[in-house]
């Protein structure tokens, strides 16, 4: 039997709305609708229609930019200025998916290279893989949804998306907007639940051809282990992103991007700056500048334009991060800044050289905290950066190109940013975690490739 889901404002826990949830019968019905849509090949949407729908959706989203941004700030706690940026990215993502359809095709395979292959013409075509099941995360409640559904629509896959239980409104609204843009509801449905067992049934149903999961590594790898034979997947997890600051770096110049990368959305980003390795020659001035910049961050209500750091998504996450900080401080770590604004909101802080076995040094913090460690030898810093079982995005700040390229070559990461923070991303670039941090490749054009099958056609009798 279905029940309601209460959606709260992240900052003050005021109730935004009550939403009906989907039960097992509703899930079965939605999967059946999607499977039947895919099975009817004569009913597949032609490319020009998919392009037109995505472009129209981008226009509608542009017209509703402020409304969506406020929704993100309220349900997700992202500061309004950053929420506006998120909506802008989502608008561009829809356009990106539409544009990519023009380049989405197969290729000719050479024949006649052996006597046995004479008189043949061979080529590949792209086909949608099938029903796509998507489980999303709270921290980018609009743009992550766009990253998952826009490629599916562009390729021609029927898609069902489950938003995070804390931030479902943005998802429901963008799907309604796609329907308003002309997309038949069979091709994009929502699945709202806070029932983990039901979510597992959704992800592992044999009618699903592709699972897109954004969330914790524990859940993602578990779901992958339960997928039926032949089901493909993409997993986007987190990490504890390292930054190396070389002694040649301009301290005054590097602090600002590092602060942005570390405290954007209160650190609730899978590639947020967490571990900062600073050459001992500049450690003191860097730490002083970092602490001053962090202390100056404006913390508070995310719906206000001046706010730079808002709440964590749930009070229990605030308590968890506070406990991790307390553990490091009790072990002798020096803390700069910090404290509580409320039950939902922590003041940003910096920890200096916490123990290697502390949780803040070993695990993804997902909170408004960075850790600074001194180093003398570059290769030692690289070894420390690579020491955890995560590998996603890393960065190095240096005015010495030899140092920058040495670090870029040796850092275990899918992406290395030079003179930029680890949270930098454009939505058309490949975005992938290695090791425990993920599986498959994100980024709209890359996800389209993941959601498609190549079909070979060989024509005999060509003279």
mmCIF file of C-alpha atoms in Angstrom, residues 65-66 69-70 72-73 77-89 260 264-265 298 301-310:
data_model
loop_
_atom_site.group_PDB
_atom_site.id
_atom_site.type_symbol
_atom_site.label_atom_id
_atom_site.label_comp_id
_atom_site.label_asym_id
_atom_site.label_seq_id
_atom_site.Cartn_x
_atom_site.Cartn_y
_atom_site.Cartn_z
ATOM 1 C CA UNK A 65 14.908 29.180 -14.113
ATOM 2 C CA UNK A 66 14.133 31.115 -10.937
ATOM 3 C CA UNK A 69 16.539 27.415 -8.481
ATOM 4 C CA UNK A 70 14.391 28.225 -5.451
ATOM 5 C CA UNK A 72 16.753 23.385 -5.323
ATOM 6 C CA UNK A 73 17.654 25.804 -2.513
ATOM 7 C CA UNK A 77 19.905 23.335 0.802
ATOM 8 C CA UNK A 78 22.161 24.513 -2.015
ATOM 9 C CA UNK A 79 22.753 28.291 -1.823
ATOM 10 C CA UNK A 80 20.554 30.132 -4.290
ATOM 11 C CA UNK A 81 23.460 31.564 -6.290
ATOM 12 C CA UNK A 82 24.777 28.043 -6.875
ATOM 13 C CA UNK A 83 21.273 26.718 -7.515
ATOM 14 C CA UNK A 84 20.891 29.228 -10.343
ATOM 15 C CA UNK A 85 24.149 27.906 -11.808
ATOM 16 C CA UNK A 86 22.777 24.365 -11.531
ATOM 17 C CA UNK A 87 19.655 25.275 -13.483
ATOM 18 C CA UNK A 88 21.784 27.008 -16.127
ATOM 19 C CA UNK A 89 23.857 23.840 -16.488
ATOM 20 C CA UNK A 260 35.203 27.000 -3.847
ATOM 21 C CA UNK A 264 30.654 24.486 -2.505
ATOM 22 C CA UNK A 265 27.285 23.067 -1.378
ATOM 23 C CA UNK A 298 28.743 33.602 4.523
ATOM 24 C CA UNK A 301 19.704 30.306 4.776
ATOM 25 C CA UNK A 302 20.314 28.963 1.245
ATOM 26 C CA UNK A 303 17.331 30.850 -0.187
ATOM 27 C CA UNK A 304 19.160 34.142 0.383
ATOM 28 C CA UNK A 305 21.327 35.367 -2.499
ATOM 29 C CA UNK A 306 24.273 36.305 -0.279
ATOM 30 C CA UNK A 307 24.616 32.829 1.306
ATOM 31 C CA UNK A 308 27.704 30.869 0.247
ATOM 32 C CA UNK A 309 27.421 27.808 2.517
ATOM 33 C CA UNK A 310 24.125 26.262 3.536
#
